[in-house]
Amino acid sequence: MKKVFKYIGLGLGCILALAGGFCAYVAIVGVPAYDPPVIPEVTVEKTPARIARGEVIAQIQCMACHADNENRLTGKHLAEVPALFGTLYSKNITQDKEKGIGNWTDGELIYFLRTGVRRDGTYAPIMPQYPNMADEDMKSVVAWLRSDRFPVQPAGAEAPESELSLVSKLLTHTLMKPLSYSPKLVSLPDSTDEVALGRYTADAIGDCYSCHSGDMIDQSKTHPERSKGYYGGGIEMKDNEGKSVFTANLTFDDQTGIAKKYTKEQFIRVVKTGVRPDGSILRQPMFPRPMLSDQEVGAIYEFLKTVPKIKNDIAQKNAEVQLAEK
Ligand code: HEC
Ligand code: HEC
């Protein structure tokens, strides 16, 4: 009998030693790098229509994470990210040739936005990837990045390097990986199909599910609907005062979702202005999206009706954490 325990002890000891060794290895190598990719040869034509559309997508995506106080995309501290993941900064993506992306080709930008991998094979784990964004929208983003709009004009300021926690580094060796590049054409949704337009706006360009699902890690970028707790909310984030705020349950659950909380008109208003029907204001990191059209936001509402309902009482979670923070 004693012998058995000895072997179990030895086994456990080995597992611990291996895990310790793996952690030490990860702490030293950091985020893994990949083979430098084959970059697609694309040259994006910069039409006014594309620049205008690119600005809409930039306003609901890129600016929230890359804009400084003057609205230049020189990079900034991402205060909403829980400390568990480290201290994270985005980067300068202005046209500055040294500090920004002035020297990137159109193909390199598109490859990076789809996969998370730069031309030299390094991987950016925190930056979202956009595998389901339509090619036309992707080109619009690139056209806007190359345009003469103020936010992307060359600026030399730079945010500090991110300090990823051991947890984040471990994740990049296990669950968080770059996506593979698919040359397959991604087309725009049929704009007369409200649910399809809503799904596209929320999942492919709005990235709403990445905050409004049940877990920050257990998500699928290529198949968002496979994400854990898809649109059931409950991820704990930090507002601009450093206080905890849970992401809302956007499913149509009768009691805990938005079914009875918002009519379609009220939903359009809260998403575009950040003001709830009772006059209260949504807290950061949720920000208003006035640049989306009523048709697009209304379509998100119709799409959310089709998402499986999840019972998750966010009001109670917020109340509990507020009590604890007092
Ligand atoms: C959730 C926050 C977030 C959003 C949204 C976001 N980014 Fe980023 N981005 C980052 C972070 C953080 C990094 C730095 C990653 C790193 O250093 O590993 C980054 C890096 C980059 C880089 C690489 C820059 C370099 O010098 O290596 C490019 C290019 C980029 N982002 C473009 C964009 C564009 C275009 C959009 C909008 C379509 C966008 N980002 C949206 C957070 C974000
Ligand atoms: C960076 C994370 C993040 C992203 C991305 C995000 N949200 Fe939110 N959202 C939140 C948080 C946090 C709250 C809760 C705010 C509060 O309680 O004051 C919230 C609240 C809401 C609410 C209010 C719900 C209620 O019960 O009152 C709506 C509606 C909403 N978001 C819709 C959206 C839509 C649509 C998108 C995509 C276009 C989106 N959100 C993207 C974090 C996010």
Tab-separated table of C-alpha atoms and ligand atoms in Angstrom:
chain	number	residue	atom	x	y	z
A	1	MET	CA	0.000	0.000	0.000
A	2	LYS	CA	2.718	2.417	1.032
A	3	LYS	CA	4.467	1.722	-2.267
A	4	VAL	CA	1.394	2.778	-4.217
A	5	PHE	CA	1.397	6.132	-2.443
A	6	LYS	CA	5.062	6.478	-3.168
A	7	TYR	CA	4.427	6.000	-6.887
A	8	ILE	CA	1.479	8.388	-6.881
A	9	GLY	CA	3.681	10.906	-5.083
A	10	LEU	CA	6.445	10.414	-7.603
A	11	GLY	CA	3.961	10.808	-10.459
A	12	LEU	CA	2.560	14.021	-9.052
A	13	GLY	CA	6.058	15.295	-8.410
A	14	CYS	CA	6.967	14.651	-12.042
A	15	ILE	CA	3.844	16.427	-13.301
A	16	LEU	CA	4.595	19.431	-11.099
A	17	ALA	CA	8.216	19.498	-12.236
A	18	LEU	CA	7.148	19.297	-15.886
A	19	ALA	CA	4.559	22.055	-15.411
A	20	GLY	CA	7.161	24.160	-13.609
A	21	GLY	CA	9.617	23.552	-16.403
A	22	PHE	CA	7.040	24.512	-19.009
A	23	CYS	CA	6.213	27.727	-17.121
A	24	ALA	CA	9.897	28.619	-16.868
A	25	TYR	CA	10.296	27.939	-20.591
A	26	VAL	CA	7.279	30.122	-21.429
A	27	ALA	CA	8.499	32.890	-19.117
A	28	ILE	CA	11.772	32.956	-21.045
A	29	VAL	CA	10.582	32.624	-24.658
A	30	GLY	CA	7.456	34.793	-24.234
A	31	VAL	CA	4.997	34.908	-27.132
A	32	PRO	CA	5.955	32.319	-29.755
A	33	ALA	CA	6.992	33.530	-33.212
A	34	TYR	CA	6.064	31.762	-36.437
A	35	ASP	CA	7.688	31.323	-39.843
A	36	PRO	CA	7.542	34.564	-41.827
A	37	PRO	CA	4.356	34.156	-43.907
A	38	VAL	CA	3.819	34.353	-47.651
A	39	ILE	CA	2.136	37.734	-48.005
A	40	PRO	CA	-0.697	38.064	-50.555
A	41	GLU	CA	-0.024	40.528	-53.341
A	42	VAL	CA	-2.794	43.069	-53.153
A	43	THR	CA	-2.921	46.726	-54.015
A	44	VAL	CA	-5.963	48.478	-52.629
A	45	GLU	CA	-7.523	51.209	-54.700
A	46	LYS	CA	-8.325	54.152	-52.452
A	47	THR	CA	-11.743	55.401	-53.530
A	48	PRO	CA	-13.678	58.010	-51.485
A	49	ALA	CA	-16.416	55.419	-50.850
A	50	ARG	CA	-13.885	52.991	-49.390
A	51	ILE	CA	-12.272	55.653	-47.227
A	52	ALA	CA	-15.697	56.635	-45.856
A	53	ARG	CA	-16.649	53.022	-45.101
A	54	GLY	CA	-13.183	52.351	-43.655
A	55	GLU	CA	-13.669	55.214	-41.245
A	56	VAL	CA	-16.920	53.689	-39.953
A	57	ILE	CA	-15.142	50.395	-39.237
A	58	ALA	CA	-12.158	52.222	-37.728
A	59	GLN	CA	-14.504	54.137	-35.420
A	60	ILE	CA	-16.161	50.994	-34.102
A	61	GLN	CA	-12.877	49.039	-33.914
A	62	CYS	CA	-9.397	50.477	-34.322
A	63	MET	CA	-9.937	53.841	-32.635
A	64	ALA	CA	-11.179	52.403	-29.347
A	65	CYS	CA	-7.827	50.695	-28.845
A	66	HIS	CA	-5.328	52.771	-30.846
A	67	ALA	CA	-6.388	56.451	-30.520
A	68	ASP	CA	-4.549	58.810	-28.163
A	69	ASN	CA	-6.149	61.861	-26.511
A	70	GLU	CA	-5.957	63.861	-29.750
A	71	ASN	CA	-7.535	61.020	-31.731
A	72	ARG	CA	-4.269	60.156	-33.447
A	73	LEU	CA	-3.689	56.418	-33.710
A	74	THR	CA	-0.359	56.436	-31.896
A	75	GLY	CA	-1.334	53.670	-29.469
A	76	LYS	CA	-2.413	53.710	-25.828
A	77	HIS	CA	-2.817	51.817	-22.566
A	78	LEU	CA	-5.704	49.344	-22.660
A	79	ALA	CA	-7.082	50.062	-19.195
A	80	GLU	CA	-10.149	47.835	-19.513
A	81	VAL	CA	-8.121	44.618	-19.705
A	82	PRO	CA	-8.099	42.739	-16.374
A	83	ALA	CA	-4.682	42.851	-14.622
A	84	LEU	CA	-4.452	39.057	-14.830
A	85	PHE	CA	-3.405	39.462	-18.473
A	86	GLY	CA	-0.675	42.005	-17.771
A	87	THR	CA	-0.251	45.687	-18.656
A	88	LEU	CA	-1.173	46.058	-22.288
A	89	TYR	CA	-0.548	48.789	-24.832
A	90	SER	CA	-1.583	49.031	-28.457
A	91	LYS	CA	0.775	50.385	-31.119
A	92	ASN	CA	1.280	53.353	-33.391
A	93	ILE	CA	-0.618	52.623	-36.614
A	94	THR	CA	-0.300	56.081	-38.169
A	95	GLN	CA	1.521	56.463	-41.485
A	96	ASP	CA	4.772	57.312	-39.681
A	97	LYS	CA	7.440	55.229	-41.421
A	98	GLU	CA	9.483	54.541	-38.327
A	99	LYS	CA	7.032	54.306	-35.418
A	100	GLY	CA	3.882	53.508	-37.383
A	101	ILE	CA	2.881	51.359	-40.343
A	102	GLY	CA	4.111	53.673	-43.129
A	103	ASN	CA	6.337	50.907	-44.466
A	104	TRP	CA	3.789	48.079	-44.412
A	105	THR	CA	2.357	46.938	-47.748
A	106	ASP	CA	-1.404	46.567	-48.282
A	107	GLY	CA	-0.940	42.787	-48.363
A	108	GLU	CA	0.932	42.808	-45.047
A	109	LEU	CA	-1.857	44.796	-43.404
A	110	ILE	CA	-4.562	42.474	-44.699
A	111	TYR	CA	-2.585	39.378	-43.711
A	112	PHE	CA	-2.079	40.786	-40.210
A	113	LEU	CA	-5.720	41.820	-39.752
A	114	ARG	CA	-6.904	38.358	-40.791
A	115	THR	CA	-4.369	36.251	-38.870
A	116	GLY	CA	-2.583	38.290	-36.174
A	117	VAL	CA	0.852	37.569	-37.705
A	118	ARG	CA	3.267	40.253	-38.934
A	119	ARG	CA	5.529	39.916	-41.978
A	120	ASP	CA	8.431	38.822	-39.748
A	121	GLY	CA	6.344	36.002	-38.223
A	122	THR	CA	5.805	37.668	-34.816
A	123	TYR	CA	2.326	37.243	-33.401
A	124	ALA	CA	0.128	39.915	-31.755
A	125	PRO	CA	-2.146	38.016	-29.355
A	126	ILE	CA	-4.221	40.881	-27.932
A	127	MET	CA	-5.125	42.585	-31.179
A	128	PRO	CA	-8.394	41.093	-32.512
A	129	GLN	CA	-8.335	39.186	-35.796
A	130	TYR	CA	-10.980	39.715	-38.457
A	131	PRO	CA	-11.313	36.453	-40.428
A	132	ASN	CA	-14.978	37.058	-41.347
A	133	MET	CA	-14.723	40.686	-42.436
A	134	ALA	CA	-15.722	40.914	-46.119
A	135	ASP	CA	-12.843	41.565	-48.531
A	136	GLU	CA	-14.489	44.785	-49.595
A	137	ASP	CA	-14.670	46.035	-45.982
A	138	MET	CA	-11.098	44.919	-45.355
A	139	LYS	CA	-9.974	46.955	-48.365
A	140	SER	CA	-11.946	49.909	-47.008
A	141	VAL	CA	-10.022	49.709	-43.736
A	142	VAL	CA	-6.715	49.662	-45.630
A	143	ALA	CA	-7.821	52.559	-47.873
A	144	TRP	CA	-8.679	54.563	-44.753
A	145	LEU	CA	-5.342	53.750	-43.091
A	146	ARG	CA	-3.663	55.159	-46.232
A	147	SER	CA	-5.909	58.213	-46.505
A	148	ASP	CA	-5.248	61.819	-45.538
A	149	ARG	CA	-7.661	61.628	-42.593
A	150	PHE	CA	-6.326	63.215	-39.396
A	151	PRO	CA	-6.109	60.123	-37.131
A	152	VAL	CA	-3.724	58.271	-39.470
A	153	GLN	CA	-1.420	61.117	-40.471
A	154	PRO	CA	2.220	60.397	-39.533
A	155	ALA	CA	2.862	60.999	-35.829
A	156	GLY	CA	5.961	59.883	-33.971
A	157	ALA	CA	4.579	59.279	-30.471
A	158	GLU	CA	4.782	55.752	-29.177
A	159	ALA	CA	3.095	53.755	-26.409
A	160	PRO	CA	5.303	51.660	-24.099
A	161	GLU	CA	5.833	47.966	-24.848
A	162	SER	CA	3.158	45.647	-23.434
A	163	GLU	CA	4.072	43.581	-20.412
A	164	LEU	CA	2.244	40.312	-20.806
A	165	SER	CA	1.645	38.328	-17.621
A	166	LEU	CA	2.769	34.724	-17.365
A	167	VAL	CA	-0.902	33.775	-17.789
A	168	SER	CA	-1.056	35.621	-21.131
A	169	LYS	CA	2.210	34.075	-22.267
A	170	LEU	CA	0.994	30.611	-21.279
A	171	LEU	CA	-2.188	31.241	-23.255
A	172	THR	CA	-0.194	32.068	-26.391
A	173	HIS	CA	1.422	28.637	-26.100
A	174	THR	CA	-1.874	26.853	-25.599
A	175	LEU	CA	-5.265	28.424	-26.404
A	176	MET	CA	-4.461	31.696	-28.162
A	177	LYS	CA	-3.016	31.074	-31.601
A	178	PRO	CA	-2.814	33.003	-34.850
A	179	LEU	CA	-5.423	32.137	-37.452
A	180	SER	CA	-4.442	30.623	-40.752
A	181	TYR	CA	-4.795	32.776	-43.842
A	182	SER	CA	-7.508	31.766	-46.257
A	183	PRO	CA	-7.353	33.058	-49.838
A	184	LYS	CA	-11.104	32.353	-50.079
A	185	LEU	CA	-13.150	35.424	-50.941
A	186	VAL	CA	-15.341	36.699	-48.077
A	187	SER	CA	-18.395	38.474	-49.471
A	188	LEU	CA	-20.593	41.146	-47.917
A	189	PRO	CA	-23.918	39.986	-46.420
A	190	ASP	CA	-27.128	40.430	-48.387
A	191	SER	CA	-28.271	43.786	-46.989
A	192	THR	CA	-31.951	42.896	-47.524
A	193	ASP	CA	-31.565	39.910	-45.171
A	194	GLU	CA	-31.842	41.614	-41.782
A	195	VAL	CA	-30.581	38.690	-39.700
A	196	ALA	CA	-27.564	38.154	-41.988
A	197	LEU	CA	-26.721	41.861	-41.907
A	198	GLY	CA	-27.091	41.888	-38.121
A	199	ARG	CA	-24.889	38.835	-37.637
A	200	TYR	CA	-22.242	40.329	-39.901
A	201	THR	CA	-22.319	43.721	-38.189
A	202	ALA	CA	-22.187	42.238	-34.681
A	203	ASP	CA	-19.748	39.364	-35.229
A	204	ALA	CA	-17.559	40.141	-38.251
A	205	ILE	CA	-16.984	43.884	-37.927
A	206	GLY	CA	-18.478	44.876	-34.552
A	207	ASP	CA	-16.709	42.208	-32.505
A	208	CYS	CA	-19.618	42.551	-30.040
A	209	TYR	CA	-19.513	38.860	-29.066
A	210	SER	CA	-15.880	39.082	-27.912
A	211	CYS	CA	-17.010	41.166	-24.918
A	212	HIS	CA	-20.623	40.017	-24.652
A	213	SER	CA	-19.982	36.275	-24.385
A	214	GLY	CA	-19.242	34.257	-21.265
A	215	ASP	CA	-15.457	34.006	-21.439
A	216	MET	CA	-12.619	36.098	-22.848
A	217	ILE	CA	-10.514	33.108	-23.857
A	218	ASP	CA	-12.952	30.356	-24.791
A	219	GLN	CA	-13.983	32.051	-28.054
A	220	SER	CA	-13.885	31.212	-31.733
A	221	LYS	CA	-12.865	34.019	-34.070
A	222	THR	CA	-13.743	32.009	-37.169
A	223	HIS	CA	-17.035	30.632	-35.773
A	224	PRO	CA	-18.120	33.201	-33.155
A	225	GLU	CA	-21.322	31.223	-32.409
A	226	ARG	CA	-19.126	28.489	-30.897
A	227	SER	CA	-17.839	30.917	-28.254
A	228	LYS	CA	-18.657	29.964	-24.688
A	229	GLY	CA	-21.827	31.699	-23.481
A	230	TYR	CA	-22.316	33.415	-26.864
A	231	TYR	CA	-23.971	36.792	-26.133
A	232	GLY	CA	-24.857	35.729	-22.576
A	233	GLY	CA	-22.399	38.318	-21.167
A	234	GLY	CA	-20.826	38.263	-17.724
A	235	ILE	CA	-17.158	39.008	-18.471
A	236	GLU	CA	-15.740	41.223	-15.738
A	237	MET	CA	-14.009	44.328	-17.126
A	238	LYS	CA	-12.808	47.658	-15.737
A	239	ASP	CA	-14.490	51.003	-16.404
A	240	ASN	CA	-12.512	54.234	-16.758
A	241	GLU	CA	-12.392	54.638	-12.967
A	242	GLY	CA	-10.922	51.167	-12.564
A	243	LYS	CA	-14.206	49.800	-11.138
A	244	SER	CA	-15.545	46.412	-12.136
A	245	VAL	CA	-18.296	46.258	-14.722
A	246	PHE	CA	-19.785	43.093	-16.202
A	247	THR	CA	-20.641	42.877	-19.879
A	248	ALA	CA	-24.375	42.742	-20.536
A	249	ASN	CA	-26.462	39.719	-21.474
A	250	LEU	CA	-27.662	40.541	-25.001
A	251	THR	CA	-29.666	37.365	-25.565
A	252	PHE	CA	-33.460	37.538	-25.577
A	253	ASP	CA	-33.830	35.720	-22.257
A	254	ASP	CA	-37.089	37.033	-20.757
A	255	GLN	CA	-35.800	37.834	-17.297
A	256	THR	CA	-32.074	38.487	-17.623
A	257	GLY	CA	-31.643	39.388	-21.298
A	258	ILE	CA	-32.789	42.328	-23.394
A	259	ALA	CA	-36.186	40.923	-24.494
A	260	LYS	CA	-38.212	43.089	-22.114
A	261	LYS	CA	-35.576	45.744	-21.507
A	262	TYR	CA	-35.311	47.171	-25.003
A	263	THR	CA	-37.654	47.716	-27.932
A	264	LYS	CA	-35.901	47.865	-31.280
A	265	GLU	CA	-35.979	51.683	-31.226
A	266	GLN	CA	-34.580	51.802	-27.685
A	267	PHE	CA	-31.854	49.342	-28.652
A	268	ILE	CA	-30.824	51.457	-31.642
A	269	ARG	CA	-30.709	54.480	-29.342
A	270	VAL	CA	-28.621	52.858	-26.600
A	271	VAL	CA	-26.079	51.427	-29.054
A	272	LYS	CA	-25.762	54.678	-31.000
A	273	THR	CA	-25.803	57.109	-28.051
A	274	GLY	CA	-24.880	55.055	-24.976
A	275	VAL	CA	-28.021	56.261	-23.162
A	276	ARG	CA	-30.466	53.711	-21.726
A	277	PRO	CA	-34.260	54.245	-21.857
A	278	ASP	CA	-34.218	55.367	-18.190
A	279	GLY	CA	-31.617	58.055	-18.964
A	280	SER	CA	-28.648	56.291	-17.371
A	281	ILE	CA	-25.413	56.052	-19.343
A	282	LEU	CA	-23.534	52.880	-20.276
A	283	ARG	CA	-20.139	52.608	-18.596
A	284	GLN	CA	-16.809	52.120	-20.363
A	285	PRO	CA	-15.495	50.079	-22.084
A	286	MET	CA	-18.896	50.147	-23.823
A	287	PHE	CA	-18.871	53.256	-25.991
A	288	PRO	CA	-21.536	54.801	-28.264
A	289	ARG	CA	-21.471	53.866	-31.962
A	290	PRO	CA	-23.287	56.736	-33.719
A	291	MET	CA	-21.490	55.946	-36.973
A	292	LEU	CA	-23.498	52.732	-37.465
A	293	SER	CA	-26.738	53.242	-39.394
A	294	ASP	CA	-30.166	52.606	-37.843
A	295	GLN	CA	-30.506	49.796	-40.381
A	296	GLU	CA	-27.303	48.111	-39.161
A	297	VAL	CA	-28.118	48.416	-35.438
A	298	GLY	CA	-31.749	47.410	-35.979
A	299	ALA	CA	-30.423	44.375	-37.843
A	300	ILE	CA	-28.237	43.460	-34.821
A	301	TYR	CA	-31.425	43.482	-32.710
A	302	GLU	CA	-33.205	41.129	-35.129
A	303	PHE	CA	-30.134	38.890	-35.236
A	304	LEU	CA	-29.897	38.732	-31.418
A	305	LYS	CA	-33.476	37.369	-31.379
A	306	THR	CA	-32.136	34.295	-33.205
A	307	VAL	CA	-29.300	33.634	-30.716
A	308	PRO	CA	-29.967	30.846	-28.147
A	309	LYS	CA	-31.224	32.435	-24.910
A	310	ILE	CA	-28.959	32.350	-21.881
A	311	LYS	CA	-30.070	33.021	-18.325
A	312	ASN	CA	-27.376	35.172	-16.730
A	313	ASP	CA	-28.297	37.872	-14.236
A	314	ILE	CA	-25.763	40.656	-14.833
A	315	ALA	CA	-27.550	43.231	-12.657
A	316	GLN	CA	-27.000	40.960	-9.669
A	317	LYS	CA	-23.315	40.471	-10.521
A	318	ASN	CA	-22.823	44.237	-10.743
A	319	ALA	CA	-24.660	44.779	-7.441
A	320	GLU	CA	-22.500	42.190	-5.661
A	321	VAL	CA	-19.222	43.613	-6.922
A	322	GLN	CA	-20.314	47.159	-6.067
A	323	LEU	CA	-20.985	46.075	-2.495
A	324	ALA	CA	-17.547	44.445	-2.314
A	325	GLU	CA	-15.833	47.528	-3.763
A	326	LYS	CA	-17.369	49.852	-1.129
B	1	HEC	C1	-9.046	45.397	-28.557
B	1	HEC	C2	-8.050	46.368	-28.925
B	1	HEC	C3	-7.647	46.535	-30.381
B	1	HEC	C4	-8.455	46.789	-31.465
B	1	HEC	C5	-9.965	46.881	-31.502
B	1	HEC	C6	-7.564	46.967	-32.587
B	1	HEC	N1	-6.265	46.802	-32.195
B	1	HEC	FE1	-4.620	46.861	-33.407
B	1	HEC	N2	-3.449	46.329	-31.836
B	1	HEC	C7	-3.859	46.187	-30.524
B	1	HEC	C8	-2.725	45.821	-29.704
B	1	HEC	C9	-2.772	45.566	-28.194
B	1	HEC	C10	-1.612	45.759	-30.555
B	1	HEC	C11	-0.177	45.414	-30.170
B	1	HEC	C12	-0.024	43.957	-30.243
B	1	HEC	C13	1.327	43.495	-29.811
B	1	HEC	O1	2.225	44.310	-29.620
B	1	HEC	O2	1.503	42.284	-29.694
B	1	HEC	C14	-2.101	46.072	-31.884
B	1	HEC	C15	-1.310	46.080	-33.025
B	1	HEC	C16	-1.722	46.460	-34.287
B	1	HEC	C17	-0.892	46.483	-35.461
B	1	HEC	C18	0.577	46.099	-35.513
B	1	HEC	C19	1.431	47.313	-35.338
B	1	HEC	C20	2.878	46.992	-35.199
B	1	HEC	O3	3.688	47.935	-35.332
B	1	HEC	O4	3.256	45.865	-34.952
B	1	HEC	C21	-1.673	46.918	-36.500
B	1	HEC	C22	-1.258	47.118	-37.932
B	1	HEC	C23	-2.994	47.147	-35.965
B	1	HEC	N3	-3.000	46.866	-34.627
B	1	HEC	C24	-4.068	47.625	-36.701
B	1	HEC	C25	-5.378	47.707	-36.229
B	1	HEC	C26	-6.498	48.060	-37.066
B	1	HEC	C27	-6.431	48.502	-38.515
B	1	HEC	C28	-7.605	47.938	-36.280
B	1	HEC	C29	-9.051	48.153	-36.680
B	1	HEC	C30	-9.557	47.339	-37.767
B	1	HEC	C31	-7.166	47.522	-34.957
B	1	HEC	N4	-5.798	47.401	-34.967
B	1	HEC	C32	-7.998	47.256	-33.876
B	1	HEC	C33	-5.149	46.335	-30.070
B	1	HEC	C34	-6.279	46.548	-30.849
B	2	HEC	C1	-14.904	46.167	-25.076
B	2	HEC	C2	-16.041	45.365	-24.708
B	2	HEC	C3	-17.371	45.611	-25.388
B	2	HEC	C4	-17.650	45.575	-26.741
B	2	HEC	C5	-16.694	45.350	-27.904
B	2	HEC	C6	-19.083	45.793	-26.853
B	2	HEC	N1	-19.641	45.970	-25.621
B	2	HEC	FE1	-21.603	46.347	-25.252
B	2	HEC	N2	-21.214	46.480	-23.263
B	2	HEC	C7	-19.968	46.265	-22.671
B	2	HEC	C8	-20.097	46.469	-21.242
B	2	HEC	C9	-18.978	46.349	-20.214
B	2	HEC	C10	-21.446	46.789	-20.996
B	2	HEC	C11	-22.104	47.101	-19.645
B	2	HEC	C12	-22.113	48.595	-19.421
B	2	HEC	C13	-22.779	49.002	-18.134
B	2	HEC	O1	-23.230	48.145	-17.395
B	2	HEC	O2	-22.882	50.224	-17.905
B	2	HEC	C14	-22.116	46.799	-22.281
B	2	HEC	C15	-23.465	47.104	-22.463
B	2	HEC	C16	-24.137	47.005	-23.662
B	2	HEC	C17	-25.557	47.227	-23.828
B	2	HEC	C18	-26.550	47.606	-22.720
B	2	HEC	C19	-27.286	46.364	-22.291
B	2	HEC	C20	-28.150	46.545	-21.070
B	2	HEC	O3	-28.527	45.505	-20.502
B	2	HEC	O4	-28.482	47.667	-20.693
B	2	HEC	C21	-25.842	47.027	-25.147
B	2	HEC	C22	-27.202	47.121	-25.813
B	2	HEC	C23	-24.598	46.684	-25.810
B	2	HEC	N3	-23.593	46.695	-24.869
B	2	HEC	C24	-24.488	46.380	-27.151
B	2	HEC	C25	-23.271	46.175	-27.802
B	2	HEC	C26	-23.147	45.999	-29.232
B	2	HEC	C27	-24.297	45.976	-30.214
B	2	HEC	C28	-21.817	45.854	-29.492
B	2	HEC	C29	-21.114	45.718	-30.834
B	2	HEC	C30	-21.396	46.740	-31.815
B	2	HEC	C31	-21.118	45.934	-28.209
B	2	HEC	N4	-22.034	46.130	-27.214
B	2	HEC	C32	-19.751	45.809	-28.067
B	2	HEC	C33	-18.794	45.935	-23.325
B	2	HEC	C34	-18.637	45.856	-24.693
